[in-house]
mmCIF file of C-alpha atoms in Angstrom:
data_model
loop_
_atom_site.group_PDB
_atom_site.id
_atom_site.type_symbol
_atom_site.label_atom_id
_atom_site.label_comp_id
_atom_site.label_asym_id
_atom_site.label_seq_id
_atom_site.Cartn_x
_atom_site.Cartn_y
_atom_site.Cartn_z
ATOM 1 C CA MET A 1 121.431 75.779 15.236
ATOM 2 C CA GLU A 2 120.503 73.371 12.483
ATOM 3 C CA LYS A 3 123.312 70.906 11.643
ATOM 4 C CA ILE A 4 126.030 73.413 12.430
ATOM 5 C CA LYS A 5 128.584 71.823 14.655
ATOM 6 C CA ALA A 6 130.734 73.499 17.227
ATOM 7 C CA THR A 7 134.440 73.422 16.552
ATOM 8 C CA ASN A 8 136.528 71.732 19.195
ATOM 9 C CA PHE A 9 138.464 74.837 20.223
ATOM 10 C CA SER A 10 139.942 75.546 23.634
ATOM 11 C CA ALA A 11 138.871 78.665 25.527
ATOM 12 C CA HIS A 12 142.237 80.203 24.555
ATOM 13 C CA SER A 13 141.593 79.498 20.852
ATOM 14 C CA VAL A 14 138.099 80.995 21.134
ATOM 15 C CA ALA A 15 139.650 84.073 22.771
ATOM 16 C CA GLU A 16 142.059 84.359 19.830
ATOM 17 C CA LEU A 17 139.067 84.290 17.449
ATOM 18 C CA ILE A 18 137.282 86.994 19.436
ATOM 19 C CA ASP A 19 140.480 89.059 19.445
ATOM 20 C CA LYS A 20 140.414 89.106 15.604
ATOM 21 C CA THR A 21 137.219 91.174 15.689
ATOM 22 C CA ASN A 22 136.645 94.870 16.303
ATOM 23 C CA TRP A 23 134.221 93.792 19.030
ATOM 24 C CA ALA A 24 137.271 92.993 21.149
ATOM 25 C CA ASN A 25 138.660 96.539 20.943
ATOM 26 C CA ASP A 26 136.912 97.544 24.167
ATOM 27 C CA PHE A 27 138.595 94.771 26.161
ATOM 28 C CA GLN A 28 142.112 94.000 27.355
ATOM 29 C CA TRP A 29 143.659 90.673 26.283
ATOM 30 C CA SER A 30 143.273 89.364 29.845
ATOM 31 C CA ASP A 31 139.525 90.103 29.601
ATOM 32 C CA ILE A 32 139.270 88.416 26.206
ATOM 33 C CA LEU A 33 140.934 85.306 27.628
ATOM 34 C CA LEU A 34 138.217 85.192 30.282
ATOM 35 C CA ILE A 35 135.440 85.904 27.763
ATOM 36 C CA GLY A 36 136.704 82.992 25.659
ATOM 37 C CA ARG A 37 135.646 80.624 28.443
ATOM 38 C CA TYR A 38 132.004 81.616 27.924
ATOM 39 C CA PHE A 39 131.806 81.458 24.108
ATOM 40 C CA THR A 40 131.850 78.502 21.707
ATOM 41 C CA ALA A 41 133.239 78.576 18.148
ATOM 42 C CA TYR A 42 131.205 77.451 15.112
ATOM 43 C CA GLU A 43 131.640 77.267 11.361
ATOM 44 C CA ALA A 44 128.929 77.364 8.695
ATOM 45 C CA GLU A 45 129.252 76.688 4.996
ATOM 46 C CA ARG A 46 127.718 78.943 2.366
ATOM 47 C CA GLY A 47 123.950 78.541 2.343
ATOM 48 C CA GLN A 48 123.731 76.923 5.769
ATOM 49 C CA ILE A 49 120.940 78.191 7.968
ATOM 50 C CA ILE A 50 122.144 79.291 11.382
ATOM 51 C CA PHE A 51 118.630 79.811 12.713
ATOM 52 C CA TYR A 52 115.113 80.037 11.338
ATOM 53 C CA GLU A 53 112.614 82.828 11.809
ATOM 54 C CA GLY A 54 110.357 81.886 14.715
ATOM 55 C CA ALA A 55 112.851 79.435 16.257
ATOM 56 C CA LYS A 56 113.296 79.460 20.010
ATOM 57 C CA ALA A 57 116.880 80.127 20.996
ATOM 58 C CA ASP A 58 118.831 81.966 23.634
ATOM 59 C CA TYR A 59 122.201 82.725 22.138
ATOM 60 C CA MET A 60 124.044 85.600 20.513
ATOM 61 C CA GLY A 61 126.724 85.253 17.855
ATOM 62 C CA LEU A 62 129.777 87.300 16.906
ATOM 63 C CA ILE A 63 131.055 86.933 13.343
ATOM 64 C CA VAL A 64 134.799 86.279 13.120
ATOM 65 C CA SER A 65 134.959 85.832 9.332
ATOM 66 C CA GLY A 66 132.465 85.513 6.499
ATOM 67 C CA ALA A 67 128.958 86.958 6.354
ATOM 68 C CA ILE A 68 125.425 86.196 7.507
ATOM 69 C CA ARG A 69 122.262 87.465 5.845
ATOM 70 C CA ILE A 70 119.295 88.201 8.089
ATOM 71 C CA SER A 71 115.960 87.893 6.249
ATOM 72 C CA LYS A 72 112.320 88.140 7.245
ATOM 73 C CA THR A 73 109.129 86.881 5.658
ATOM 74 C CA GLY A 74 106.598 89.658 5.149
ATOM 75 C CA ALA A 75 102.809 89.501 5.412
ATOM 76 C CA ASP A 76 102.768 88.813 1.659
ATOM 77 C CA ASN A 77 105.001 85.714 2.214
ATOM 78 C CA GLN A 78 107.889 87.394 0.368
ATOM 79 C CA VAL A 79 111.302 86.922 1.965
ATOM 80 C CA ARG A 80 113.146 90.207 2.320
ATOM 81 C CA SER A 81 116.776 90.706 3.222
ATOM 82 C CA LEU A 82 117.075 92.962 6.268
ATOM 83 C CA ALA A 83 120.834 93.033 6.737
ATOM 84 C CA LEU A 84 124.085 91.511 5.627
ATOM 85 C CA LEU A 85 126.254 91.146 8.699
ATOM 86 C CA LYS A 86 130.020 90.808 8.372
ATOM 87 C CA LYS A 87 133.131 90.385 10.491
ATOM 88 C CA SER A 88 132.895 91.907 13.979
ATOM 89 C CA GLN A 89 129.104 92.229 13.885
ATOM 90 C CA THR A 90 126.791 90.418 16.264
ATOM 91 C CA PHE A 91 123.452 88.717 15.746
ATOM 92 C CA GLY A 92 120.798 87.234 18.000
ATOM 93 C CA GLU A 93 121.161 89.649 20.918
ATOM 94 C CA LEU A 94 117.419 90.079 21.425
ATOM 95 C CA SER A 95 116.673 86.374 21.797
ATOM 96 C CA LEU A 96 119.612 86.012 24.173
ATOM 97 C CA ILE A 97 118.116 88.680 26.398
ATOM 98 C CA ASP A 98 114.368 88.031 26.201
ATOM 99 C CA GLY A 99 114.137 84.425 24.995
ATOM 100 C CA ALA A 100 111.541 85.380 22.374
ATOM 101 C CA PRO A 101 111.496 83.498 19.059
ATOM 102 C CA ARG A 102 113.906 84.645 16.363
ATOM 103 C CA SER A 103 112.542 87.585 14.392
ATOM 104 C CA GLY A 104 114.310 86.560 11.192
ATOM 105 C CA LEU A 105 116.233 83.859 9.360
ATOM 106 C CA ALA A 106 120.050 83.834 9.539
ATOM 107 C CA GLU A 107 121.938 82.253 6.629
ATOM 108 C CA ALA A 108 125.669 82.100 5.924
ATOM 109 C CA THR A 109 126.348 83.722 2.544
ATOM 110 C CA MET A 110 129.882 82.270 2.438
ATOM 111 C CA LYS A 111 131.998 80.085 4.688
ATOM 112 C CA THR A 112 131.544 81.817 8.026
ATOM 113 C CA GLN A 113 133.242 81.423 11.377
ATOM 114 C CA PHE A 114 131.527 82.789 14.458
ATOM 115 C CA VAL A 115 131.418 82.411 18.212
ATOM 116 C CA ILE A 116 128.312 82.260 20.344
ATOM 117 C CA THR A 117 127.394 82.717 23.958
ATOM 118 C CA THR A 118 124.202 81.297 25.414
ATOM 119 C CA LYS A 119 122.084 82.690 28.197
ATOM 120 C CA ARG A 120 123.434 79.930 30.446
ATOM 121 C CA GLN A 121 127.043 80.848 29.569
ATOM 122 C CA LEU A 122 126.377 84.553 30.106
ATOM 123 C CA LEU A 123 124.740 83.899 33.483
ATOM 124 C CA GLN A 124 127.732 81.779 34.468
ATOM 125 C CA MET A 125 130.029 84.657 33.459
ATOM 126 C CA ALA A 126 127.921 86.988 35.620
ATOM 127 C CA GLU A 127 128.437 84.655 38.567
ATOM 128 C CA ASP A 128 132.158 84.092 37.970
ATOM 129 C CA GLU A 129 133.203 87.493 36.588
ATOM 130 C CA PRO A 130 130.403 90.003 37.347
ATOM 131 C CA ALA A 131 132.268 93.164 36.262
ATOM 132 C CA LEU A 132 133.285 91.587 32.967
ATOM 133 C CA ALA A 133 129.765 90.245 32.344
ATOM 134 C CA PHE A 134 128.420 93.756 32.925
ATOM 135 C CA ARG A 135 130.820 95.130 30.296
ATOM 136 C CA VAL A 136 129.764 92.436 27.801
ATOM 137 C CA LEU A 137 126.087 93.220 28.445
ATOM 138 C CA TRP A 138 126.789 96.939 28.101
ATOM 139 C CA LYS A 139 128.435 96.298 24.728
ATOM 140 C CA MET A 140 125.350 94.324 23.653
ATOM 141 C CA ALA A 141 123.087 97.153 24.834
ATOM 142 C CA GLU A 142 125.095 99.668 22.789
ATOM 143 C CA THR A 143 124.716 97.470 19.693
ATOM 144 C CA ILE A 144 120.972 97.106 20.206
ATOM 145 C CA SER A 145 120.620 100.858 20.790
ATOM 146 C CA HIS A 146 122.563 101.665 17.615
ATOM 147 C CA ARG A 147 120.432 99.288 15.554
ATOM 148 C CA LEU A 148 117.199 100.659 16.996
ATOM 149 C CA ARG A 149 118.228 104.237 16.185
ATOM 150 C CA HIS A 150 119.209 103.178 12.651
ATOM 151 C CA THR A 151 115.856 101.434 12.192
ATOM 152 C CA SER A 152 113.985 104.466 13.508
ATOM 153 C CA PHE A 153 115.715 106.722 10.982
ATOM 154 C CA LYS A 154 114.960 104.259 8.178
ATOM 155 C CA LEU A 155 111.292 104.089 9.174
ATOM 156 C CA LEU A 156 111.027 107.872 9.231
ATOM 157 C CA ASP A 157 113.115 108.170 6.059
ATOM 158 C CA ILE A 158 115.192 110.977 7.464
ATOM 159 C CA PRO A 159 118.973 111.347 7.413
ATOM 160 C CA GLY A 160 120.601 109.788 10.447
ATOM 161 C CA PRO A 161 123.891 108.376 11.621
ATOM 162 C CA GLU A 162 125.629 105.968 9.278
ATOM 163 C CA ASN A 163 126.328 102.372 10.277
#
C-alpha cells in the first residue's frame, strides 16, 4: 500500500471496527475478537491510492467506512471504473488467494477506514484457529462467487440477481 499507514490499534479495537460492518454478521463477538488479532486497521484520505493495477500484493481489505473505487485500464489506455465499494464490502480477495498481480487500481473516494488481512496473517489464523479460518475463507469464497455470477450476468446482458 503506497504511503498509507497502519493505525496503531489493538486487536480489540480492530475487532470493534470489524463489528461495525455487515461482514461481521456471520460471526459471534467472541469470533470477531479472535479475527481482530489477524487484521490490521488502515486509513486513507480522499484520492489516496490503496494499490495500483499490476502491483504484487497478498492482502484483502474490508471497508469499515468511506468508499473505494476500483478501476481498470483498457486496451485503449482509457481508465474505466469497475466498481464503487462501500462499507462492509471487501476488496483484494483474489490476490490474497492466488498472489497474482492486482487486476485493477483501488483509490479512496473519500476518507476511508478499512482493515486488512495478509496471506501470512490468514495462514497464522489457520494454524491457531483452524475452524474460524475456514469460516473466514468460506465467507471470502461466497463473496468471490457472488461477484463472478454478477459479472457473468453483466457480460451476457441478461437479468440476474441484484447486488
